[in-house]
Short mmCIF file of C-alpha atoms and ligand atoms in Angstrom, two decimals:
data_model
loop_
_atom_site.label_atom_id
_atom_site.label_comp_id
_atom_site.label_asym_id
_atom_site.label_seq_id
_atom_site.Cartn_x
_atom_site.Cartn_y
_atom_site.Cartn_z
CA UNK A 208 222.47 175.34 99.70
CA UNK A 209 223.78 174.91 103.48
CA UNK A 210 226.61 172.24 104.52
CA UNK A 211 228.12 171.90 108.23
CA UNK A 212 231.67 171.99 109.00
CA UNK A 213 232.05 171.38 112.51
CA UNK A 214 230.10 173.84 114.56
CA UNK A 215 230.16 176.12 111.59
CA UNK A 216 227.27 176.47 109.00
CA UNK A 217 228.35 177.33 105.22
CA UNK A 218 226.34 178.31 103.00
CA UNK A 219 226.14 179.29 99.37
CA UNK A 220 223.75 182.16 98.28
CA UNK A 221 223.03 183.66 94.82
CA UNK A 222 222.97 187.52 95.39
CA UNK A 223 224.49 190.70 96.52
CA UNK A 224 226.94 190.61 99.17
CA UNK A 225 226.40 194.60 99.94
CA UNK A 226 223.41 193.57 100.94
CA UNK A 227 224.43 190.68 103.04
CA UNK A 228 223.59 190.29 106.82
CA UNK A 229 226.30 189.35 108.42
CA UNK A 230 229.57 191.00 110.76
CA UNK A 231 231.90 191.05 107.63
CA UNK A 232 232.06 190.95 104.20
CA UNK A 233 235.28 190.42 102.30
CA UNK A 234 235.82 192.42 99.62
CA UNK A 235 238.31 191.14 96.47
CA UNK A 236 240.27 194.28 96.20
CA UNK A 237 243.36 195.03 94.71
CA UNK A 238 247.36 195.39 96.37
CA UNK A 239 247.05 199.32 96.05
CA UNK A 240 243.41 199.61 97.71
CA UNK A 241 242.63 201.85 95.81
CA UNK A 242 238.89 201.56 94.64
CA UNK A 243 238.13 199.50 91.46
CA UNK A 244 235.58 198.18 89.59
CA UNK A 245 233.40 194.65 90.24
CA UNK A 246 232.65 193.75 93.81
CA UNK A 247 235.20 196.25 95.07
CA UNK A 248 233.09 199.03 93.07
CA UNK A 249 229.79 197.98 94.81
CA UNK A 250 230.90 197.67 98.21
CA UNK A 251 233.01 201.26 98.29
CA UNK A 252 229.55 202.43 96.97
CA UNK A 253 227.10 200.91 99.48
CA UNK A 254 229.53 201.55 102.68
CA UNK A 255 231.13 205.25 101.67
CA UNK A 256 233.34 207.48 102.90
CA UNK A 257 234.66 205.49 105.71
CA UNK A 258 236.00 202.84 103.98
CA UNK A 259 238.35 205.09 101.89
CA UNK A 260 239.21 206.35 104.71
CA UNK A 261 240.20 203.67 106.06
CA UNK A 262 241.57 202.14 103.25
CA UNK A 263 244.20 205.31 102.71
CA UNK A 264 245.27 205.11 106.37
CA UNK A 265 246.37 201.57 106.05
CA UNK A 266 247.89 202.67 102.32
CA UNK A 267 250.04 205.45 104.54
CA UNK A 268 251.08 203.27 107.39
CA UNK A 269 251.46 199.90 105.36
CA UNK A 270 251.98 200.68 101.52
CA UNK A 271 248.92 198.05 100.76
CA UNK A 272 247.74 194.72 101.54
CA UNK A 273 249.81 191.80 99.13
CA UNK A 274 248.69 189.57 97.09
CA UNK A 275 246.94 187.06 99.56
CA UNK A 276 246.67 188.63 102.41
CA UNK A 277 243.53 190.75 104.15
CA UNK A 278 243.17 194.18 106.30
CA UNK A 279 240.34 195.03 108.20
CA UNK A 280 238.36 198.08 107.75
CA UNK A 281 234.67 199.64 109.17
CA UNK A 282 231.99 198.69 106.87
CA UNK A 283 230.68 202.27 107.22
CA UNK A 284 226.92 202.86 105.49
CA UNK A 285 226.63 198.69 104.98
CA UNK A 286 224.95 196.32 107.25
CA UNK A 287 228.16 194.90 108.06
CA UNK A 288 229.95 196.39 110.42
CA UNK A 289 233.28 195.39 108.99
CA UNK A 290 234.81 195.01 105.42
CA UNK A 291 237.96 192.52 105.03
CA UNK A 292 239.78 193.43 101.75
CA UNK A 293 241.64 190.42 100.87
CA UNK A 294 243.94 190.90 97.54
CA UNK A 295 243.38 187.61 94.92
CA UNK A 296 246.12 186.44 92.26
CA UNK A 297 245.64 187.78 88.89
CA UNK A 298 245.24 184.17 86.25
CA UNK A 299 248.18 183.37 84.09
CA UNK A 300 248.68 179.94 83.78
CA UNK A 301 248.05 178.19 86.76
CA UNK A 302 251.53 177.31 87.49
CA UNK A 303 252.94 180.66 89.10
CA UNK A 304 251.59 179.98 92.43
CA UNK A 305 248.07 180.91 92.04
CA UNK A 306 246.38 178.37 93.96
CA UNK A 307 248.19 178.76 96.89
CA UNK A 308 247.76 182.76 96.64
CA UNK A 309 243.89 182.26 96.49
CA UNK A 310 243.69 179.79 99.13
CA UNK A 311 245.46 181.74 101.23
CA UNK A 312 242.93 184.93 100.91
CA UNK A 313 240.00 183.02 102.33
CA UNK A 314 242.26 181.81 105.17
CA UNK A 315 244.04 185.07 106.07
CA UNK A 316 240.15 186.77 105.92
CA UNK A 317 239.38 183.86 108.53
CA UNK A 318 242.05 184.47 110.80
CA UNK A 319 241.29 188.16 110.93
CA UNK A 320 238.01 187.44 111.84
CA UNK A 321 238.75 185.12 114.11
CA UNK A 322 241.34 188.30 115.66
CA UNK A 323 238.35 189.96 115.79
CA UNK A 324 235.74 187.86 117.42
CA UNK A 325 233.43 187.57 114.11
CA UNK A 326 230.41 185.01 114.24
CA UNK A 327 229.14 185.77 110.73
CA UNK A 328 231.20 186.31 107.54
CA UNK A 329 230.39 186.87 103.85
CA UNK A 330 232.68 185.85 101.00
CA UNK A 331 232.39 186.37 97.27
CA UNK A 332 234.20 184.66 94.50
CA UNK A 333 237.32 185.97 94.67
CA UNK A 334 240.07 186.38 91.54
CA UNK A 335 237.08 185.25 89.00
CA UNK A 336 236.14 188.20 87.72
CA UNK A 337 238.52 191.09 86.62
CA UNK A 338 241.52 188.49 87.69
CA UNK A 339 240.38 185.98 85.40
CA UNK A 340 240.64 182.61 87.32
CA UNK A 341 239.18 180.27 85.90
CA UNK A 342 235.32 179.84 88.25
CA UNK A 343 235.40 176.23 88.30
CA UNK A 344 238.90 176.02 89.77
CA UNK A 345 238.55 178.91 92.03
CA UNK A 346 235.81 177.41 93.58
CA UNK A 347 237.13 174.12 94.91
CA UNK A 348 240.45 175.83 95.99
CA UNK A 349 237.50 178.17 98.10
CA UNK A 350 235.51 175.55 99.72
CA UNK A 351 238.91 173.26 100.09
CA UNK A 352 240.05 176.87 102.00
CA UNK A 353 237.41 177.35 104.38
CA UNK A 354 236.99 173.66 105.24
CA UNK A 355 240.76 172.81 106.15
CA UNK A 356 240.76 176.23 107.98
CA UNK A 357 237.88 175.74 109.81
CA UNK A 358 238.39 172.06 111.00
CA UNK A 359 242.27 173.52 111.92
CA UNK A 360 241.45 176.06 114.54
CA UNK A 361 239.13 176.83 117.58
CA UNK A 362 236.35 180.39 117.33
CA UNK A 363 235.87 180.51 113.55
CA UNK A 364 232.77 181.86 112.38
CA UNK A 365 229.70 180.13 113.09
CA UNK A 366 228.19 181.51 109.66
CA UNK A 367 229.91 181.24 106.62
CA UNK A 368 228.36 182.59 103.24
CA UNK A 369 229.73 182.70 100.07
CA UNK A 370 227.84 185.56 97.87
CA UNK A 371 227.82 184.44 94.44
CA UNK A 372 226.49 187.47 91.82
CA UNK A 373 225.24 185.42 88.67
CA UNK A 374 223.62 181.93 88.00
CA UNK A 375 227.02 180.75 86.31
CA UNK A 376 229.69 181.58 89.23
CA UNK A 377 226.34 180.15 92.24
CA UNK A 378 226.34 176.99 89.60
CA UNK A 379 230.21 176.34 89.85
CA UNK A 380 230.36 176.92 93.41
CA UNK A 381 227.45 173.95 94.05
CA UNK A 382 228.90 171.48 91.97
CA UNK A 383 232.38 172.13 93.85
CA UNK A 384 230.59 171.52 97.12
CA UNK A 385 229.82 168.04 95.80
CA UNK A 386 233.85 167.58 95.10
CA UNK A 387 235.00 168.98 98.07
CA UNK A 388 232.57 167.59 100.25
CA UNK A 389 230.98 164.83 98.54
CA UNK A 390 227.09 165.96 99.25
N1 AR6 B 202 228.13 190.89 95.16
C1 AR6 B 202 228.74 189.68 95.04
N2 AR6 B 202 229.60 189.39 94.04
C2 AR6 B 202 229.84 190.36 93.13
C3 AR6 B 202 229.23 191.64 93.19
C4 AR6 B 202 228.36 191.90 94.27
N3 AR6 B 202 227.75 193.07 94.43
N4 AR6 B 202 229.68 192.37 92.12
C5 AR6 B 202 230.51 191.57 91.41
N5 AR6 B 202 230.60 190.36 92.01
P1 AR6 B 202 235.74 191.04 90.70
P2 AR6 B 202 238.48 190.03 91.11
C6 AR6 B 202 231.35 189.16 91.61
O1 AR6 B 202 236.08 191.47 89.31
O2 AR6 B 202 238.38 189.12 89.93
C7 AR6 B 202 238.47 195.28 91.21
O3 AR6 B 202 238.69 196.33 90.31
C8 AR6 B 202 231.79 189.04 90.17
O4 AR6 B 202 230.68 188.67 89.34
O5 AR6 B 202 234.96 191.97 91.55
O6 AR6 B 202 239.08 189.49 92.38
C9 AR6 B 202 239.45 195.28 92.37
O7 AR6 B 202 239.78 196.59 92.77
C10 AR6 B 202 232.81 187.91 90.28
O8 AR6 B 202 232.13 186.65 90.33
O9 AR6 B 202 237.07 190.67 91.56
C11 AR6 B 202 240.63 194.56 91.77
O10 AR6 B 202 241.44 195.44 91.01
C12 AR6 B 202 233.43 188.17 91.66
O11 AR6 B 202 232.57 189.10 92.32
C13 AR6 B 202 240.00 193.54 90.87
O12 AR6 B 202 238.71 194.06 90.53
C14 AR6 B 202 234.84 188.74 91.64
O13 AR6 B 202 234.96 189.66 90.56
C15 AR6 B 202 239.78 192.24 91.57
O14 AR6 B 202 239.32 191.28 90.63
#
């Protein structure tokens, strides 16, 4: 499914985002960076060394990345050439600020690819795996994210994807498409 925001196309893909052809993919890491399971898992695996690497000299220098914000690494073996790791909010209740946290991620991974002059960028569903948030509310918070972003500013990505691994998470992320954009 493909939707137009502005100049930008968005688009919503079942599939793997290692294997993804685009500048960037954002990867849903954790605050430590250190290498984890899910998406975070795959993509360490398809791009190697280089992003742990990378990864522990931005540990050293900056202790992390926090919850809802992104760093930028090489995307080493992967097609892209670039990996934003962008930390999501662990579920609890819904009331301790998650929202704002997740909503955040997809923005901060914008504006660093904005920083970096990135036409094409690949997101997956952040927070709803290991972190437990809830699909269907993660992805209107997501596609509410990237469209009030990218009608804000000037040089955003002319190709957004979102990645989406299974049937379930690709199904929530269409019918939130129809909420947040009403087609
Ligand atoms: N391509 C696209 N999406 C994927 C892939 C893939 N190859 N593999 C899994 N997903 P998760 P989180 C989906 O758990 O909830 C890690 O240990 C998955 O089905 O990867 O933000 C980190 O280090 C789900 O829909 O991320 C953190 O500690 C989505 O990606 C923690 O997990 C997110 O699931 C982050 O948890």
């Amino acid at each position: 499914m493909q939707t137009q925001i502005a100049e930008t196309n968005l688009e919503l893909i079942q599939g793997d985002i290692t294997k993804a052809q685009v500048e960037a993919i954002v990867n849903a890491a954790n605050s430590a960076l250190v290498g984890g399971g899910g998406v975070d898992g795959a993509i360490r695996r398809a791009g190697g060394d280089a992003i742990e690497q990378a990864c522990a000299e931005i540990r050293s220098s900056e202790g992390g990345c926090p919850t809802g914000k992104a760093v930028i690494t090489p995307g080493g073996n992967l097609h892209a050439k670039y990996v934003i790791h962008t930390v999501g909010p662990v579920w609890e209740d819904g009331n301790s600020g998650e929202p704002e946290l997740l909503a955040s991620c997809y923005q901060e991974s914008l504006q660093l690819a904005i920083e970096n002059d990135i036409q094409s960028i690949a997101f997956p569903s952040i927070s709803t795996g290991i972190f437990g948030y809830p699909t269907e509310k993660a992805a209107v918070v997501a596609l509410t994210a990237v469209k009030e972003l990218v009608l804000q500013s000037n040089a955003v990505p002319s190709t957004i994807q979102f990645i989406l691994f299974d049937e379930a998470t690709h199904t929530c992320y269409l019918d939130a498409l129809l909420t947040v954009f009403g087609k």
